[in-house]
Short mmCIF file of C-alpha atoms (C1' of nucleotides) in Angstrom, two decimals:
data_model
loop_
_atom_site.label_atom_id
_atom_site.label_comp_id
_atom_site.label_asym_id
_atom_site.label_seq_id
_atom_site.Cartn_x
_atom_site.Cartn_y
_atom_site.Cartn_z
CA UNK A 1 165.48 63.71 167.37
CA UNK A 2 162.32 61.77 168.39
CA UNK A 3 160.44 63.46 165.51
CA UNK A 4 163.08 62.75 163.07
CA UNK A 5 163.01 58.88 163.98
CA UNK A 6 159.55 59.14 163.78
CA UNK A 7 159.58 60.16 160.30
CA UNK A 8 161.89 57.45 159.53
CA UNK A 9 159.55 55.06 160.49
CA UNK A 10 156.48 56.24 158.37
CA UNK A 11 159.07 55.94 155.54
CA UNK A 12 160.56 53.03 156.14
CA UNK A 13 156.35 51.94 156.33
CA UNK A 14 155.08 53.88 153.26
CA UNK A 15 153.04 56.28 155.61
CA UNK A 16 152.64 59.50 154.33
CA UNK A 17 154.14 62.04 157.07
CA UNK A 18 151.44 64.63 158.74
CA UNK A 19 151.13 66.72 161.26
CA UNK A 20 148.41 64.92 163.19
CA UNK A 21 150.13 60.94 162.45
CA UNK A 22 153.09 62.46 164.55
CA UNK A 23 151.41 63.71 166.97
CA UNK A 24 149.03 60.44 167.77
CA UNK A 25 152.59 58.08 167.27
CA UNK A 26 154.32 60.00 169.83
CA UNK A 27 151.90 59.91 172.02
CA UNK A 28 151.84 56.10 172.19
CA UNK A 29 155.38 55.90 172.25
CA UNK A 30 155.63 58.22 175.08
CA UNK A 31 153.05 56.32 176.96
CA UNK A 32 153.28 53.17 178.80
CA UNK A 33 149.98 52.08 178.95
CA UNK A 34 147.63 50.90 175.60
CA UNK A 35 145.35 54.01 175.06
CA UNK A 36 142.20 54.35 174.00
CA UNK A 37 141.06 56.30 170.82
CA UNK A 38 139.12 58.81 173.31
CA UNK A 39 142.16 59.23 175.85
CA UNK A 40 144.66 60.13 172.78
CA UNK A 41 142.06 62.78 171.62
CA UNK A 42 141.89 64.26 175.50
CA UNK A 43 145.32 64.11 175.82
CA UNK A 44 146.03 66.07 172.48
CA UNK A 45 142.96 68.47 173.33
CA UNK A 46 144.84 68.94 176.67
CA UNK A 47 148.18 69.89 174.61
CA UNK A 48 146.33 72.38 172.51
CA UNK A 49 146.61 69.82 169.45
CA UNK A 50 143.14 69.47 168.61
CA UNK A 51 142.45 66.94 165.88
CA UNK A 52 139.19 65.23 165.11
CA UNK A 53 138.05 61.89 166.70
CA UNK A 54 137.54 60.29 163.04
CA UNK A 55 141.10 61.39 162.15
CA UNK A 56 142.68 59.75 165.29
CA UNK A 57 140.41 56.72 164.65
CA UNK A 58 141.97 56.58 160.52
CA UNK A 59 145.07 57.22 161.63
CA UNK A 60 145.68 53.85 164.13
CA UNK A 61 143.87 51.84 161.79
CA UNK A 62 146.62 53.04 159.14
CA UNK A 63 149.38 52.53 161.78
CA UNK A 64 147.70 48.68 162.51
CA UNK A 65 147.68 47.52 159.14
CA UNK A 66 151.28 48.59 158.98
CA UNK A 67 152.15 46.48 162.21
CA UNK A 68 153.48 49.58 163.83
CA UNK A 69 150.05 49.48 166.37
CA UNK A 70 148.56 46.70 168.33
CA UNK A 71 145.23 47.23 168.69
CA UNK A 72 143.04 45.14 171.24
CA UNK A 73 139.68 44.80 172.23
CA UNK A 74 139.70 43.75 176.03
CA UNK A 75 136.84 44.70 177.50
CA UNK A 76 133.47 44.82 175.28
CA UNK A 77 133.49 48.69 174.43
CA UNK A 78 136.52 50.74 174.00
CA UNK A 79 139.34 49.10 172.17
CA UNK A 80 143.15 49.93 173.48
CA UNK A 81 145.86 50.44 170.96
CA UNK A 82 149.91 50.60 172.13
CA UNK A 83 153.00 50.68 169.79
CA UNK A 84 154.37 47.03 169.36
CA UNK A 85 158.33 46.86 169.91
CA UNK A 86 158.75 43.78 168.82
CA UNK A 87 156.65 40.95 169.28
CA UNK A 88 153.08 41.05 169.99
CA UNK A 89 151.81 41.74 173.84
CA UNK A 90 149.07 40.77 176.05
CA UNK A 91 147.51 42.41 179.29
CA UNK A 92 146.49 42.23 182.77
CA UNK A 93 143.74 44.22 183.72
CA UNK A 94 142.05 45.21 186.63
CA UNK A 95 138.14 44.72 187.32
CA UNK A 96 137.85 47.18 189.87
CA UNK A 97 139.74 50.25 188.92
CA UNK A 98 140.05 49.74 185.18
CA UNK A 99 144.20 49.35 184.83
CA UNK A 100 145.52 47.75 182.06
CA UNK A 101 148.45 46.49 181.96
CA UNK A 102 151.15 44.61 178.87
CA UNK A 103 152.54 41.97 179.68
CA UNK A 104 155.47 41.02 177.27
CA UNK A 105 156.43 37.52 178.36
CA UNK A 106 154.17 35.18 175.84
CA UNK A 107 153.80 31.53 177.41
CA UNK A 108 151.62 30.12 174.69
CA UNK A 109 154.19 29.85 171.82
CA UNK A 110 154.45 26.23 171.81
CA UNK A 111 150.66 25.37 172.86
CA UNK A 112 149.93 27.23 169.71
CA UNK A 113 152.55 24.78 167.44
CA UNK A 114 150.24 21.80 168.54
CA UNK A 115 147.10 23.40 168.57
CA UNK A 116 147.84 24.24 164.80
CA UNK A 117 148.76 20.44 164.22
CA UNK A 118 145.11 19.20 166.17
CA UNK A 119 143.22 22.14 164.72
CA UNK A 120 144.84 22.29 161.03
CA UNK A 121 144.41 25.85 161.64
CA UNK A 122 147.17 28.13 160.24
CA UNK A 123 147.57 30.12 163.10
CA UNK A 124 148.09 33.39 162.62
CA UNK A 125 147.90 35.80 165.88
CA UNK A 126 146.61 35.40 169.10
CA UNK A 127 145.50 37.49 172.15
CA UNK A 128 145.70 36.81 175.95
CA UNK A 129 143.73 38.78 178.39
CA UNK A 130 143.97 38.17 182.55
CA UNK A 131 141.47 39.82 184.56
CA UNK A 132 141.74 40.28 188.41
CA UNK A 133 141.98 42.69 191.41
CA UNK A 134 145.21 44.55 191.34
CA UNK A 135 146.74 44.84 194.45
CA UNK A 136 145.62 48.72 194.79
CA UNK A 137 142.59 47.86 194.60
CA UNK A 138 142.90 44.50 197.04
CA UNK A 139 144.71 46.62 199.58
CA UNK A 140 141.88 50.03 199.54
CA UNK A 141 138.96 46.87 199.85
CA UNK A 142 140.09 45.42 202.70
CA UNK B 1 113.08 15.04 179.14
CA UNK B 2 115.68 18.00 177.66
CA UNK B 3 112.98 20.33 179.21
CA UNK B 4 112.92 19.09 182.33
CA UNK B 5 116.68 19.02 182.76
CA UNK B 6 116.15 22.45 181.77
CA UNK B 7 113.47 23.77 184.18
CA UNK B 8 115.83 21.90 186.68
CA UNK B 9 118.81 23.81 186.05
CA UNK B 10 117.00 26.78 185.83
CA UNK B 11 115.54 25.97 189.89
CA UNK B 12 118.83 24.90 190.82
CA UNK B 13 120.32 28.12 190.21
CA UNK B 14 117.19 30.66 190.77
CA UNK B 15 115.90 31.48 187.36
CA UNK B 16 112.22 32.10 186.80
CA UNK B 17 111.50 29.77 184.03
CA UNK B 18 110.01 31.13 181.43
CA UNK B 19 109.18 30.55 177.63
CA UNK B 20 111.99 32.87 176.35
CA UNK B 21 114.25 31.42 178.88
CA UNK B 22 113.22 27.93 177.82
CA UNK B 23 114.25 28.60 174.16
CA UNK B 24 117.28 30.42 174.19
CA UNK B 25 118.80 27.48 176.68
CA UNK B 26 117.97 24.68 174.76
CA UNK B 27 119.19 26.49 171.45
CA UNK B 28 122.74 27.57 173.29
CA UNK B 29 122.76 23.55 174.38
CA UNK B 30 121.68 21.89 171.13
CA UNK B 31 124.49 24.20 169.11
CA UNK B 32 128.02 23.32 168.77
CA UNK B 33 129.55 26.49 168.09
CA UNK B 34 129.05 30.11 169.66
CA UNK B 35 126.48 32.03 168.93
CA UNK B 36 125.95 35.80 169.07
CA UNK B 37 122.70 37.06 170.31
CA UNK B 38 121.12 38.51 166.94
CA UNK B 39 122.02 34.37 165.61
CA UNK B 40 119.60 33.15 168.18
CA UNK B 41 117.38 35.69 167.22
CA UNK B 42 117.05 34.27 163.70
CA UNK B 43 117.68 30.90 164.78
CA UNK B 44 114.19 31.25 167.16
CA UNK B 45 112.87 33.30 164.57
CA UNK B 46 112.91 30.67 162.05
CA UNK B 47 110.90 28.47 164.69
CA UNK B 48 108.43 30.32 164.45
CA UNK B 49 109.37 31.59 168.02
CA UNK B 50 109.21 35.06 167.55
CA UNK B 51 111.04 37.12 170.62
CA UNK B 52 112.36 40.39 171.15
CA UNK B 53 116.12 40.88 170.73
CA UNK B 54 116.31 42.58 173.64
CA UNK B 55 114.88 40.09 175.77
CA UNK B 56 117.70 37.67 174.21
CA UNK B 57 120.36 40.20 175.97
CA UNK B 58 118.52 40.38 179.02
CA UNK B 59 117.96 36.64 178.96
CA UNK B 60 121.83 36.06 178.03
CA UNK B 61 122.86 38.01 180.72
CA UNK B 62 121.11 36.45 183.24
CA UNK B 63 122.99 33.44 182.09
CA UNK B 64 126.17 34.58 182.42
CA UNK B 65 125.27 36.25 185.57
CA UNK B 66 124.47 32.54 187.04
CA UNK B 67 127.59 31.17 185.62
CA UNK B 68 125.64 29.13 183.34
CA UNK B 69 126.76 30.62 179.98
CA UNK B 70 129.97 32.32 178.70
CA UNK B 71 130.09 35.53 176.69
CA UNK B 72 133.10 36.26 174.73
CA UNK B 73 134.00 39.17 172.97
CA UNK B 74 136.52 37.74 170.52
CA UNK B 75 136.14 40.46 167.55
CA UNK B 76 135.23 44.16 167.67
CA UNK B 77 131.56 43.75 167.11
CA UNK B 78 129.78 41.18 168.06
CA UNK B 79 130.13 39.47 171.30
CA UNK B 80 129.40 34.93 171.28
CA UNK B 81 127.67 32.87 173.71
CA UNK B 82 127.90 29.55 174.39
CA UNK B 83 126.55 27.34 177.28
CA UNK B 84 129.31 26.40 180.25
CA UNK B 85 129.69 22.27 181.10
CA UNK B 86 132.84 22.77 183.37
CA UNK B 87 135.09 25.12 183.42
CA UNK B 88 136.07 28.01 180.56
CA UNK B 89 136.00 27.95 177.27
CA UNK B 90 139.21 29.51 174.69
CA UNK B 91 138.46 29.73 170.74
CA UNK B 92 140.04 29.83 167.77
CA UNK B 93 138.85 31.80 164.99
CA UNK B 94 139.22 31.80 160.90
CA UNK B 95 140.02 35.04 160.30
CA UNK B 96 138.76 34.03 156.31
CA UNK B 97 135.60 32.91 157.02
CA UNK B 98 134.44 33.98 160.64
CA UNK B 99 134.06 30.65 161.82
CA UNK B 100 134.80 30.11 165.73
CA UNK B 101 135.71 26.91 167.38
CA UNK B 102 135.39 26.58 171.15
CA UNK B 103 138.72 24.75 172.72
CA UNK B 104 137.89 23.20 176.07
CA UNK B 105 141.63 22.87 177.05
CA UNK B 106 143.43 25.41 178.95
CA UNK B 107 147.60 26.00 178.49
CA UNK B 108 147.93 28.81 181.16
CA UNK B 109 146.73 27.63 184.53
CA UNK B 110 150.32 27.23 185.68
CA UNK B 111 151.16 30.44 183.71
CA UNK B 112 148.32 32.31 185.44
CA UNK B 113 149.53 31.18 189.00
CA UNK B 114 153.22 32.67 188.01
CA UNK B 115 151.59 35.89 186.89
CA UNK B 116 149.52 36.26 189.72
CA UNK B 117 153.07 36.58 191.81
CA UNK B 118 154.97 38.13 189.64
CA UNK B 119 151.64 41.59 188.99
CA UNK B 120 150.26 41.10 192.76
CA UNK B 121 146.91 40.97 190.71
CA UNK B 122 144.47 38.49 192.16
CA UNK B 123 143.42 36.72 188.78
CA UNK B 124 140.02 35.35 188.44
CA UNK B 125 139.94 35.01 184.71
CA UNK B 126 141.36 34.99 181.25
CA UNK B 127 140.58 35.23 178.00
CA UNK B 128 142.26 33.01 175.12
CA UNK B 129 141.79 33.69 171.41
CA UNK B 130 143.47 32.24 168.06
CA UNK B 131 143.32 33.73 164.80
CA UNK B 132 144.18 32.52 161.61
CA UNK B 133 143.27 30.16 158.68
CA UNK B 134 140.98 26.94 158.68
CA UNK B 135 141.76 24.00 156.53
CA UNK B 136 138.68 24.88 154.16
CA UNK B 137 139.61 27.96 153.59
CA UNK B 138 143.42 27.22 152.78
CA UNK B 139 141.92 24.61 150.36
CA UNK B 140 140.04 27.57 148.73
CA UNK B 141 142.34 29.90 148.68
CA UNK B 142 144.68 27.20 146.91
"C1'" DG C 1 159.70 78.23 144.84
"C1'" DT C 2 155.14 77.01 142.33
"C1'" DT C 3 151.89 74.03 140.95
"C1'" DG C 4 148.89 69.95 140.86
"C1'" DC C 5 146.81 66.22 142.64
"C1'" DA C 6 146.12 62.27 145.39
"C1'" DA C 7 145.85 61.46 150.01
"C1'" DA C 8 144.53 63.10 154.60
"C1'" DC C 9 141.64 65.90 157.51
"C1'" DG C 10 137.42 67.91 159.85
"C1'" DC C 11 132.84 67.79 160.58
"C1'" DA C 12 128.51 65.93 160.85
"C1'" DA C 13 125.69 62.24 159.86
"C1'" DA C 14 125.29 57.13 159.60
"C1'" DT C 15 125.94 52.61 161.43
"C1'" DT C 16 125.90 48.90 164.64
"C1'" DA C 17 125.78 46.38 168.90
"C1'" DT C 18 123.80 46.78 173.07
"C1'" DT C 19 121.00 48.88 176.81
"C1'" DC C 20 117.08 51.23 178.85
"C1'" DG C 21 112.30 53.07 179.91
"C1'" DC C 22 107.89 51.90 180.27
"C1'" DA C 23 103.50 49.81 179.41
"C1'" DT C 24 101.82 45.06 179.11
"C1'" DT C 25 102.06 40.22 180.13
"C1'" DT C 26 103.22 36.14 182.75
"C1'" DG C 27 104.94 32.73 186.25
"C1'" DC C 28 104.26 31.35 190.65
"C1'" DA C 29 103.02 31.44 195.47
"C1'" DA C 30 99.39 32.39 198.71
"C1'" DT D 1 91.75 32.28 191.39
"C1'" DT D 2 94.13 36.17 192.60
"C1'" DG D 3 97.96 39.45 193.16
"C1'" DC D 4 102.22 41.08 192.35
"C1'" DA D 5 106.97 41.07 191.39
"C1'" DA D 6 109.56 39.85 187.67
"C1'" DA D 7 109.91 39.23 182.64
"C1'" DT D 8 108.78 40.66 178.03
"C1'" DG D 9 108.07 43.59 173.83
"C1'" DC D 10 108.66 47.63 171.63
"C1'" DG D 11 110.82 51.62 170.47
"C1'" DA D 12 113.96 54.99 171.70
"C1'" DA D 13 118.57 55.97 173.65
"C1'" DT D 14 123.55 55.19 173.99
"C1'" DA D 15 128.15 54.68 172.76
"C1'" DA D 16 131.98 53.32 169.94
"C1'" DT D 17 133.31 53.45 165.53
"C1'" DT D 18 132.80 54.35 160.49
"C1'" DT D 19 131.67 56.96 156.45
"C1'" DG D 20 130.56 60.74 153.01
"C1'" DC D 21 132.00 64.79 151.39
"C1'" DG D 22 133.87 69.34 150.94
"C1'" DT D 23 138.31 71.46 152.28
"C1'" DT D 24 143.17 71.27 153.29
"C1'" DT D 25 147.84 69.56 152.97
"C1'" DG D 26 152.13 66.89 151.90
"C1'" DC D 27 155.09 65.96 148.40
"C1'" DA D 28 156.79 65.25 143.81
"C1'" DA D 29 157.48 67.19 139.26
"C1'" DC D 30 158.42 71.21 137.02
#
DNA sequence: GTTGCAAACGCAAATTATTCGCATTTGCAA
DNA sequence: TTGCAAATGCGAATAATTTGCGTTTGCAAC
């Protein structure tokens, strides 16, 4: 069932179906945190589906260009990527232990109508990042 | 007299002033747009004032380490600096041509104080970016 | 079901931004 | 002027991501 609707969505996107573009879209479907390249290649090592780095790295940049992938470079290394329901999403992440989390809730839709108007930019996308202490983290400090 | 205010800053907030240090300052002051650190590399270089790219990083980080200088990582590669007058900085960026504006206005502070409730997260920062098309470049495209 | 071929994969090497080690130089305080 | 910790220059190291290329695979036509 999953694997069926998952084929109906690289149709319905012109992605050609394989083997390993299952596997990595499931994964970020299943999860509910934005993964990093590196952490979908452990976790598919760790379920015996061993696929190269490069492959998993062609593979979201396919499933970005199509919109079905956010991908979003938070920190200065590692870029996250997470499925995108609908509408884009930005995060919350946590300086101490790392955490990232989406946020859904976008409070910048209007800012960004005027900004466009001052700018005469034709705004296109946009990305919001917090950074803080989670409360973990607060409460183990203390 | 721009030196000066510069070797005073630089006391104020415990920096050994040096030559390097002296350069890359004035350079982040005198420009009006980010700049990454292999720009003011070629920017000095053109001077005639010769440094080593990696004592740009080191010197850059010092900055930012004294709150003196902002570094954003707004694309995949290449991370911007640009000097601090008060408070953050948010940019908007042509997605044609590359070009990044700083914004000095902040929508979210309200936001951020909601958010901070809502996650538990103790928020010290955030990161705003726009993408999309400048005027010139609509013109062009035209 | 075969066949053919473009597209996708795996692997290793290349690229690129940034950092690090270490020998040399320099700013500043005594 | 001297001494020494801190800063610099250089080249090598790192780390994430990309790329080249030979092999494999999905899928469409037969």
């Amino acid at each position: 069932m999953e694997s069926k609707s998952c084929k109906e969505i690289f149709k319905k996107n012109d992605i050609k179906a394989t083997k390993q573009r299952e596997l990595v879209f499931q994964l970020l479907t299943d999860s509910d945190v934005p993964l990093t390249a590196e952490e979908i290649y452990v976790k598919l090592m760790e379920k015996e589906k061993n696929m190269s780095l490069s492959t998993i790295y062609r593979i979201l940049d396919v499933f970005v260009s199509k919109g079905l992938v956010q991908k979003s470079n938070i920190t200065n290394n590692k870029a996250v990527y997470e499925v995108l329901g609908m509408g884009h999403k930005h995060h919350i992440i946590c300086i101490s232990c790392g955490k990232i989390i989406a946020l859904d809730h976008c409070p910048i839709q209007e800012y960004e109508k005027a900004l466009e108007r001052e700018t005469e930019f034709n705004i296109t996308s946009h990305k919001l990042v917090f950074f803080g202490y989670c409360s973990e983290c607060r409460k183990k400090s203390e």
